[in-house]
PDB file of C-alpha atoms and ligand atoms in Angstrom:
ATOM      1  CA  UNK P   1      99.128  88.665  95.428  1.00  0.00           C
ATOM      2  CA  UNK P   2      96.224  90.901  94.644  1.00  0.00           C
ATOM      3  CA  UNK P   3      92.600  89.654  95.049  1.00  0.00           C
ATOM      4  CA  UNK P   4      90.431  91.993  93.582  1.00  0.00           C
ATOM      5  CA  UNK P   5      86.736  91.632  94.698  1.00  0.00           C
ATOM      6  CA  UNK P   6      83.837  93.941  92.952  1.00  0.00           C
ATOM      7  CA  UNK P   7      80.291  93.340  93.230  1.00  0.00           C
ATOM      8  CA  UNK P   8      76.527  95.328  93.342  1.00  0.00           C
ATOM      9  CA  UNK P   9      75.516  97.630  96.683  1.00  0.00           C
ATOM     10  CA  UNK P  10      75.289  94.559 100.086  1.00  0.00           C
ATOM     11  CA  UNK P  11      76.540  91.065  97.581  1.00  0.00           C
ATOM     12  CA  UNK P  12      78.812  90.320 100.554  1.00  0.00           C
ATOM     13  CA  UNK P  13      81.786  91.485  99.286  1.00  0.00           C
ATOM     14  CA  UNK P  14      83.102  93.823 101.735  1.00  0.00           C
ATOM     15  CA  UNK P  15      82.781  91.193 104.257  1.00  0.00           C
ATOM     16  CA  UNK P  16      84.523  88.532 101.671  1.00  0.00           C
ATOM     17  CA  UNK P  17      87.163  91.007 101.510  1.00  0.00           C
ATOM     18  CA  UNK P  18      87.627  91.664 105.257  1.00  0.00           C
ATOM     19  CA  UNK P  19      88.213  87.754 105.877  1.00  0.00           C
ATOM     20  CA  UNK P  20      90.113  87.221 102.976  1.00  0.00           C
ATOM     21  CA  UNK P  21      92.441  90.164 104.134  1.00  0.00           C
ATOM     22  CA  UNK P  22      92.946  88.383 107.616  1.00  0.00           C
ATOM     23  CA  UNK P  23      92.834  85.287 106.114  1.00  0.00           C
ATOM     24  CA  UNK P  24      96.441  85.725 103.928  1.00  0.00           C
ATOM     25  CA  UNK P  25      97.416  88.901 106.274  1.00  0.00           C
ATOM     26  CA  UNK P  26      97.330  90.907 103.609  1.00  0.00           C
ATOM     27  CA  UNK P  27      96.396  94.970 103.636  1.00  0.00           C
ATOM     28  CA  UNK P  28      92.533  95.888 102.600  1.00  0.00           C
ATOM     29  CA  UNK P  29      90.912  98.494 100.978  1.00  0.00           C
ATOM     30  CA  UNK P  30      87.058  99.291 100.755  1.00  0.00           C
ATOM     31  CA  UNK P  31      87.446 101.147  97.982  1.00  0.00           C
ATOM     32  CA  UNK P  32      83.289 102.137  98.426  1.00  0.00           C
ATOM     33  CA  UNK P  33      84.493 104.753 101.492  1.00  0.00           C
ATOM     34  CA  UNK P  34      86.384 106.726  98.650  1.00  0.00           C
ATOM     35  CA  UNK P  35      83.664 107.597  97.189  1.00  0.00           C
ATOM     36  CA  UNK P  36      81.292 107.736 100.025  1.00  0.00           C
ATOM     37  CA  UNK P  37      84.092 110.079 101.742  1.00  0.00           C
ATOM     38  CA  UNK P  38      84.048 112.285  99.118  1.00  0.00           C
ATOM     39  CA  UNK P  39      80.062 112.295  98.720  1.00  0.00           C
ATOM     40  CA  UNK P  40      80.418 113.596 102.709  1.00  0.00           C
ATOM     41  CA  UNK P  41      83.278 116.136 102.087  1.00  0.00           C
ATOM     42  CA  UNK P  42      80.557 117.713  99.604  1.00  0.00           C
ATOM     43  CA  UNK P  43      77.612 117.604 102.005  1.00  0.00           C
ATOM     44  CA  UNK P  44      79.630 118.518 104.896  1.00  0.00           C
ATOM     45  CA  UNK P  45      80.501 121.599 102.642  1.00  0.00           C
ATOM     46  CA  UNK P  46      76.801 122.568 101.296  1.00  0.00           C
ATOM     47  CA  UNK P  47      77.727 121.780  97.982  1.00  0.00           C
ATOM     48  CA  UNK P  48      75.732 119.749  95.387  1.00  0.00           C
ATOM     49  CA  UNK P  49      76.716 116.398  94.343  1.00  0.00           C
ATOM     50  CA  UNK P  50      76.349 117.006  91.025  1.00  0.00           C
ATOM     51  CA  UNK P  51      79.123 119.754  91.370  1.00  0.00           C
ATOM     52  CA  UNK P  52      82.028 117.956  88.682  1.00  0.00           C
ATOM     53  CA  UNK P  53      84.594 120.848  89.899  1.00  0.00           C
ATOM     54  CA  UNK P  54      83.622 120.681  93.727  1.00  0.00           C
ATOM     55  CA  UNK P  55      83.774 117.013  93.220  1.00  0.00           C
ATOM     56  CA  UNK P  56      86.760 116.771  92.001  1.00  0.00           C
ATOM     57  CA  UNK P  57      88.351 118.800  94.593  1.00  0.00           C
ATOM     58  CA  UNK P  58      87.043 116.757  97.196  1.00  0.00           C
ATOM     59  CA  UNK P  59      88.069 113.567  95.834  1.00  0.00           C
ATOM     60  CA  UNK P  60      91.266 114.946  95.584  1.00  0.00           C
ATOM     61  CA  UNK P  61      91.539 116.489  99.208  1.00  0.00           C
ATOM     62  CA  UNK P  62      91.071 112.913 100.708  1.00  0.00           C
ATOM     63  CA  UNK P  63      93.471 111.853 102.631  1.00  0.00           C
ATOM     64  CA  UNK P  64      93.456 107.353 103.587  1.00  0.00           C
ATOM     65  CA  UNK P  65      93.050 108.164 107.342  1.00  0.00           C
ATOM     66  CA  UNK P  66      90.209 110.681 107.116  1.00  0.00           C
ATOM     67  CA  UNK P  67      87.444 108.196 107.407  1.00  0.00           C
ATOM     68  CA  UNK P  68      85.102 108.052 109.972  1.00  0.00           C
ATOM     69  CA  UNK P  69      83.732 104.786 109.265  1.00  0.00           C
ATOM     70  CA  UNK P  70      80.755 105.169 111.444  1.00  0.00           C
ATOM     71  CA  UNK P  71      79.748 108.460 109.574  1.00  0.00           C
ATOM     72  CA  UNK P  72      80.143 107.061 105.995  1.00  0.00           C
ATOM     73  CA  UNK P  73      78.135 104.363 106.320  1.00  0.00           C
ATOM     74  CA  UNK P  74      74.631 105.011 106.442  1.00  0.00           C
ATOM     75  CA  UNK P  75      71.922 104.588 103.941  1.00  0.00           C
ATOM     76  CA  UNK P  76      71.798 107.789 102.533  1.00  0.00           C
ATOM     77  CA  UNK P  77      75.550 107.558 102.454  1.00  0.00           C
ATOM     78  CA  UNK P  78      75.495 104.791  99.642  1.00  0.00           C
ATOM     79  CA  UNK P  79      73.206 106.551  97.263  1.00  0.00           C
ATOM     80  CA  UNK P  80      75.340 109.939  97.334  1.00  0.00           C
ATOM     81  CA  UNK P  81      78.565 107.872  96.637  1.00  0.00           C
ATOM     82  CA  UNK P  82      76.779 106.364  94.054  1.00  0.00           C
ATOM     83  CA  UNK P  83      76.364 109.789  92.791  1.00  0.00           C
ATOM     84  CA  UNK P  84      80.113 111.322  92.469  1.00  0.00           C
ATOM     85  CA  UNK P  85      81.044 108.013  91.359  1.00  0.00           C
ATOM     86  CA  UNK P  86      79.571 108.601  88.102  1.00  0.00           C
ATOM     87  CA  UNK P  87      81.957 111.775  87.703  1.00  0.00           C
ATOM     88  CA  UNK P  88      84.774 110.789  85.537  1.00  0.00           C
ATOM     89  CA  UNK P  89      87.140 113.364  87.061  1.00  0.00           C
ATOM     90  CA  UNK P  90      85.905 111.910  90.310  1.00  0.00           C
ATOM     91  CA  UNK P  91      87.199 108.198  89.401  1.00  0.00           C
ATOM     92  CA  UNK P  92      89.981 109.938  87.764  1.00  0.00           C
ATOM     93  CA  UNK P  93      91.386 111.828  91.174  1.00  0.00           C
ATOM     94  CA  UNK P  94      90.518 108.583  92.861  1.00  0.00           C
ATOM     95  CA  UNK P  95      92.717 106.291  90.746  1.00  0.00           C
ATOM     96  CA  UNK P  96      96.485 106.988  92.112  1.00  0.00           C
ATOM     97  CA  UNK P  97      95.455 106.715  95.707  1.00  0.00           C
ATOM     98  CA  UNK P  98      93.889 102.957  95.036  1.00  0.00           C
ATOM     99  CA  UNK P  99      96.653 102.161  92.296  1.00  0.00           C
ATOM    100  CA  UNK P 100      99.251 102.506  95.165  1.00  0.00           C
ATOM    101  CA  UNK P 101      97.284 100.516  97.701  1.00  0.00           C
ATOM    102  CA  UNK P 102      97.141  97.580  95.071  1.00  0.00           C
ATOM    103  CA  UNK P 103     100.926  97.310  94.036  1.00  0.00           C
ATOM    104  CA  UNK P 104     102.017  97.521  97.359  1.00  0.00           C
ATOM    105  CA  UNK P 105     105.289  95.039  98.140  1.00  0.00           C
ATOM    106  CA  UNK P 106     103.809  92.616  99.953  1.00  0.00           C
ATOM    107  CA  UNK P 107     100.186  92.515  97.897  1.00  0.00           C
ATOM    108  CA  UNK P 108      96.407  93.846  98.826  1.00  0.00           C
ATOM    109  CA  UNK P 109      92.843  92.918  98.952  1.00  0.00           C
ATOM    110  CA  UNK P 110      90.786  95.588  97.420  1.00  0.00           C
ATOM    111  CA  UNK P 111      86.650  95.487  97.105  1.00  0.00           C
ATOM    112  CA  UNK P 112      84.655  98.103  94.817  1.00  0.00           C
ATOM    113  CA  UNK P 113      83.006  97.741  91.455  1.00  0.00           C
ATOM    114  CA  UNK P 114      85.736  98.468  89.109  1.00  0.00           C
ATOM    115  CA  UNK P 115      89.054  96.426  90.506  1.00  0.00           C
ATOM    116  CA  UNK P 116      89.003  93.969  88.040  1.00  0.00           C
ATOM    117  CA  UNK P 117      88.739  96.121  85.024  1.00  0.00           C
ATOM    118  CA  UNK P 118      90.083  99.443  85.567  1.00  0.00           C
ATOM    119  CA  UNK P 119      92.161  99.734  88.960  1.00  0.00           C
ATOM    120  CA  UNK P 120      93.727  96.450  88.782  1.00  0.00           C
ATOM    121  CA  UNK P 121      93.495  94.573  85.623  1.00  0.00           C
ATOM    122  CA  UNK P 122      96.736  92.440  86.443  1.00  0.00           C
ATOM    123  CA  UNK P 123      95.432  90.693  89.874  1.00  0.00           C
ATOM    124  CA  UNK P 124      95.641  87.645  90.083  1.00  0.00           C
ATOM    125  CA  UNK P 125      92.175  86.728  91.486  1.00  0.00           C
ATOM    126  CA  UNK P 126      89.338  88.638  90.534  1.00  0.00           C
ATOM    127  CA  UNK P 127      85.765  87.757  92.380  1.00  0.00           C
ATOM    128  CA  UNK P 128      82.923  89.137  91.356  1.00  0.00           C
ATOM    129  CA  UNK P 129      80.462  88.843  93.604  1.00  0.00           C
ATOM    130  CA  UNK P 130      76.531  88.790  93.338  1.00  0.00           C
ATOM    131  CA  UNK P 131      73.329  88.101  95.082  1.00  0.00           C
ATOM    132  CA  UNK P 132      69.902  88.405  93.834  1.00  0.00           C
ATOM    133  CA  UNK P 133      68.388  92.398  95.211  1.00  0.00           C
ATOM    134  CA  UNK P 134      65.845  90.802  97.624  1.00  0.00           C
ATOM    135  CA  UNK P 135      68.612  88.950  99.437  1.00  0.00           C
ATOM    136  CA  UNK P 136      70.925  91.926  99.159  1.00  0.00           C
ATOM    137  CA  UNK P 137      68.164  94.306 100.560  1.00  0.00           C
ATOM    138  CA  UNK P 138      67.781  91.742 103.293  1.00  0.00           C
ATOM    139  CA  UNK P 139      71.021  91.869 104.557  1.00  0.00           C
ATOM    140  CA  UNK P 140      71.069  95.587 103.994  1.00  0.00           C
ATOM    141  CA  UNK P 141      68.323  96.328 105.889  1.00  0.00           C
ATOM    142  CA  UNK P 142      69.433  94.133 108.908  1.00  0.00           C
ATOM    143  CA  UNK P 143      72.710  96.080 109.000  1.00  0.00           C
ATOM    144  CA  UNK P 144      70.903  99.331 108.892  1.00  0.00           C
ATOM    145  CA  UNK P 145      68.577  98.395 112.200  1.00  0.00           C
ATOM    146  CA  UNK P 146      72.052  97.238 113.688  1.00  0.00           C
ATOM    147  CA  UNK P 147      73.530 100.943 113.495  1.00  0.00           C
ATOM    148  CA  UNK P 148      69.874 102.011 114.785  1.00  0.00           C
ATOM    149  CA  UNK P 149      68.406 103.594 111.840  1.00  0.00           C
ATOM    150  CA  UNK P 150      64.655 103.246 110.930  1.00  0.00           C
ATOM    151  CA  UNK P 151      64.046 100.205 108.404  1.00  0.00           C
ATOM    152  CA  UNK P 152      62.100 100.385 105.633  1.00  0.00           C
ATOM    153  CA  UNK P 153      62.668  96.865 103.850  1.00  0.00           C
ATOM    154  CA  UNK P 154      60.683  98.551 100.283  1.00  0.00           C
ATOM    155  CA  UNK P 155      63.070 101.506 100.588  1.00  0.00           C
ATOM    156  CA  UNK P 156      65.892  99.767 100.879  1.00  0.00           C
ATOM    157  CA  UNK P 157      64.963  97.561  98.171  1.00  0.00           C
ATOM    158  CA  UNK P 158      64.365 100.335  95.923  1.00  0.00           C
ATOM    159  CA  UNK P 159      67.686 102.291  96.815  1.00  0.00           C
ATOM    160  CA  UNK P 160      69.831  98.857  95.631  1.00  0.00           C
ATOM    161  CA  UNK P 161      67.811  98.709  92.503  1.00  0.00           C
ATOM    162  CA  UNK P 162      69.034 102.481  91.795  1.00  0.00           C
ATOM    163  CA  UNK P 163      72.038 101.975  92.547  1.00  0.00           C
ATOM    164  CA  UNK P 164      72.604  99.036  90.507  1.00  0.00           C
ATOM    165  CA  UNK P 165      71.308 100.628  87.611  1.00  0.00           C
ATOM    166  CA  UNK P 166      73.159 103.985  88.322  1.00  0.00           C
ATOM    167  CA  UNK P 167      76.540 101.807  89.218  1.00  0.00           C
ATOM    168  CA  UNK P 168      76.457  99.872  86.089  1.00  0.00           C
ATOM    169  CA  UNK P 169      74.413 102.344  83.244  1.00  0.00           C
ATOM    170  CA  UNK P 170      77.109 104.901  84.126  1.00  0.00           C
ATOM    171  CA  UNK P 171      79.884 105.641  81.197  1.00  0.00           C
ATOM    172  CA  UNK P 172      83.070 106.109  83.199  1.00  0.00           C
ATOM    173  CA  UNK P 173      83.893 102.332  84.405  1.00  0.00           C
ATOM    174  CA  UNK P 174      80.608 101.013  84.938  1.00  0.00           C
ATOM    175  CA  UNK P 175      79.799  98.051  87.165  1.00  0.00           C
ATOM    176  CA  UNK P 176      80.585  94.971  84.966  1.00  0.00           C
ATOM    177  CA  UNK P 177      82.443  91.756  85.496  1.00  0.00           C
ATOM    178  CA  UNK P 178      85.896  91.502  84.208  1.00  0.00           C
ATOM    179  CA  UNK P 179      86.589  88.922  81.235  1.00  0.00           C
ATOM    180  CA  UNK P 180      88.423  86.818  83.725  1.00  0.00           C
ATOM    181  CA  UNK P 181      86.780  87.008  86.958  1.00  0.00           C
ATOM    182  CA  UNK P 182      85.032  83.984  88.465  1.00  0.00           C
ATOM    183  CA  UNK P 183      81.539  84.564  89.594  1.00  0.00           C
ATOM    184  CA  UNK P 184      80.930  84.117  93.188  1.00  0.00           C
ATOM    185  CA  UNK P 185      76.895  84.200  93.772  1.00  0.00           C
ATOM    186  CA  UNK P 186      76.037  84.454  97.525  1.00  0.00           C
ATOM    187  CA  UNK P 187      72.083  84.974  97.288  1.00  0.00           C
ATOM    188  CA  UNK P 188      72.061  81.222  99.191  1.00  0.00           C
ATOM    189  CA  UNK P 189      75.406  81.135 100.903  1.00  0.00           C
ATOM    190  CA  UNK P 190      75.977  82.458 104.481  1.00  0.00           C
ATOM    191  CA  UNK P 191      79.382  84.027 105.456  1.00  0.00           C
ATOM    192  CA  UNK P 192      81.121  81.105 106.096  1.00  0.00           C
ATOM    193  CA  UNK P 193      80.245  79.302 103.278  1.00  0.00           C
ATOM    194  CA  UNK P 194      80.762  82.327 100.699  1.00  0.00           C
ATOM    195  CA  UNK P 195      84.593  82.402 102.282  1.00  0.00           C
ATOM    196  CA  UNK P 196      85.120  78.709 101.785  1.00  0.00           C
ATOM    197  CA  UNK P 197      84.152  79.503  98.278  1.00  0.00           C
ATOM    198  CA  UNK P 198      86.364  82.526  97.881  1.00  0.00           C
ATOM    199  CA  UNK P 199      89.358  81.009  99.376  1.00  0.00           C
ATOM    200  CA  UNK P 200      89.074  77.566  96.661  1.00  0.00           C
ATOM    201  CA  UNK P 201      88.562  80.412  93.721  1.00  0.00           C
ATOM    202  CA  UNK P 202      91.774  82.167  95.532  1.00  0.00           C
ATOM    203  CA  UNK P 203      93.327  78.341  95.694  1.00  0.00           C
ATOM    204  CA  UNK P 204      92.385  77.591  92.255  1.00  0.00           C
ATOM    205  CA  UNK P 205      94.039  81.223  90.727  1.00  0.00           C
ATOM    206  CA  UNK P 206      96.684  81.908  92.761  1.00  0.00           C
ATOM    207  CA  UNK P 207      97.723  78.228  93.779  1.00  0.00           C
ATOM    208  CA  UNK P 208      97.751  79.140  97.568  1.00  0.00           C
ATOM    209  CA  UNK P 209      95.646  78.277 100.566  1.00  0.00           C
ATOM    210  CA  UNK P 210      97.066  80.116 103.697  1.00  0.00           C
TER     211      UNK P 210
HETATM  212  O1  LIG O 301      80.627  99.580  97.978  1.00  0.00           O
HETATM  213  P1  LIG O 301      79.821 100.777  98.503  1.00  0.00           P
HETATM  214  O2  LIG O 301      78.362 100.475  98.684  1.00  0.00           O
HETATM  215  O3  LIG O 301      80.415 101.349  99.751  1.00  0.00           O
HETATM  216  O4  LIG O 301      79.950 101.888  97.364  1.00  0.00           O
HETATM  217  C1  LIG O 301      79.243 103.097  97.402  1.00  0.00           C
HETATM  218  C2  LIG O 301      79.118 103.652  95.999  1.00  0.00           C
HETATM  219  O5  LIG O 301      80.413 104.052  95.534  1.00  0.00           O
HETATM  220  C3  LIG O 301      78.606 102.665  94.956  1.00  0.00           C
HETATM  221  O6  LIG O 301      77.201 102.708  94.813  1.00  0.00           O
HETATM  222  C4  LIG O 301      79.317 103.071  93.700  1.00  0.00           C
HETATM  223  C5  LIG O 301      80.576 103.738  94.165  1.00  0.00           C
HETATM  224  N1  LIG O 301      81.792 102.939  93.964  1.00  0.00           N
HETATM  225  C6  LIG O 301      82.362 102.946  92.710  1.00  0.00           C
HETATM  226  O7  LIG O 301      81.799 103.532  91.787  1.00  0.00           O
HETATM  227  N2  LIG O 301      83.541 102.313  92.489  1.00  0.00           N
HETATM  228  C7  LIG O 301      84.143 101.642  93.464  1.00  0.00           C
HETATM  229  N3  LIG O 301      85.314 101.029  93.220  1.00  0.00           N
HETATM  230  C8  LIG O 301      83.568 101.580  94.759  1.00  0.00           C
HETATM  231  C9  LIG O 301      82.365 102.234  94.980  1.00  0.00           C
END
């Protein structure tokens, strides 16, 4: 089975994909770190972000185990992803690497904004998960102050907004819901409740529980 879960910058969708992973013991991929590894492989290297050919080299240099989690995560982290992820030869280097997670044997879990429509068109269970930007920038922001960095809740607000227009104005497999995903909105759901929700859509698509 492959649940494929996109969704804006801090829906809940990561997490959703973490428990749903443990959940049916199946393999995960945040396919966000992709990009956000690449966005560091370019920084790390003095190069621009904006550099297609550079880019492309580092998306195609990245190797699954390379990622240092901690390091990828930060704010400013999200907003240069968001920028090589608008390359198309970026996506393009990017694709094999996530195709081959996905039709692994024994099935995957795989979060991002274009699963559904580009990576895997044939899962099973699609999810595409929202929340309104205040909530988002809420739980942003209180994941932020968790890794110690300095919150600014307007910042942080603003940087979803960009992103979300960024993420789904851009032409090369913009943010958008698949025909035949169900809509999962979290903006009044904690954790718990969102998975309870995931796991019936999961139930109700792919006719299993556990
Ligand atoms: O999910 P995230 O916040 O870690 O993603 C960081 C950026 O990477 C996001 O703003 C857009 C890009 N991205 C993408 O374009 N396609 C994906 N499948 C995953 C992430």
């Amino acid at each position: 089975m492959i649940i494929a879960l996109d969704g804006p910058a801090a829906s809940g969708k990561g997490t959703l994909a973490r428990r749903l992973a443990a959940h049916f013991d199946l393999p995960h991929l945040d396919t966000g770190l992709l990009y956000r590894a690449t966005a560091r492989s370019l920084m790390d290297a003095g190069e621009r972000l904006d550099n297609e050919r550079r880019a492309e080299e580092a998306a195609r240099g990245l190797a699954l185990m390379d990622f240092d989690e901690e390091h990828l995560r930060g704010r400013e982290m999200g907003e240069a992803a968001s920028v090589v992820a608008a390359i198309p030869a970026v996506r393009a280097a990017l694709f094999d690497m996530q195709q081959a997670f996905a039709t692994r044997p024994e099935g995957a879990v795989l979060d991002g904004r274009d699963i559904g429509t580009v990576i895997c068109p044939q899962a099973q269970v699609k999810i595409f998960v929202t929340a309104s930007p205040e909530t988002r920038a809420n739980r942003r922001a209180i994941e932020l102050a968790k890794r110690g960095e300095k919150v600014d809740y307007a910042a942080v607000l603003d940087d979803i907004r960009k992103r979300d227009e960024r993420d789904s104005h851009r032409s090369s497999a913009p943010l958008v819901a698949a025909a035949d995903a169900v809509l999962l909105d979290t903006t009044h759901l904690d954790i718990e409740a969102a998975l309870k929700a995931a796991l019936d859509i999961v139930a109700e698509k792919a006719g299993l529980r556990a």
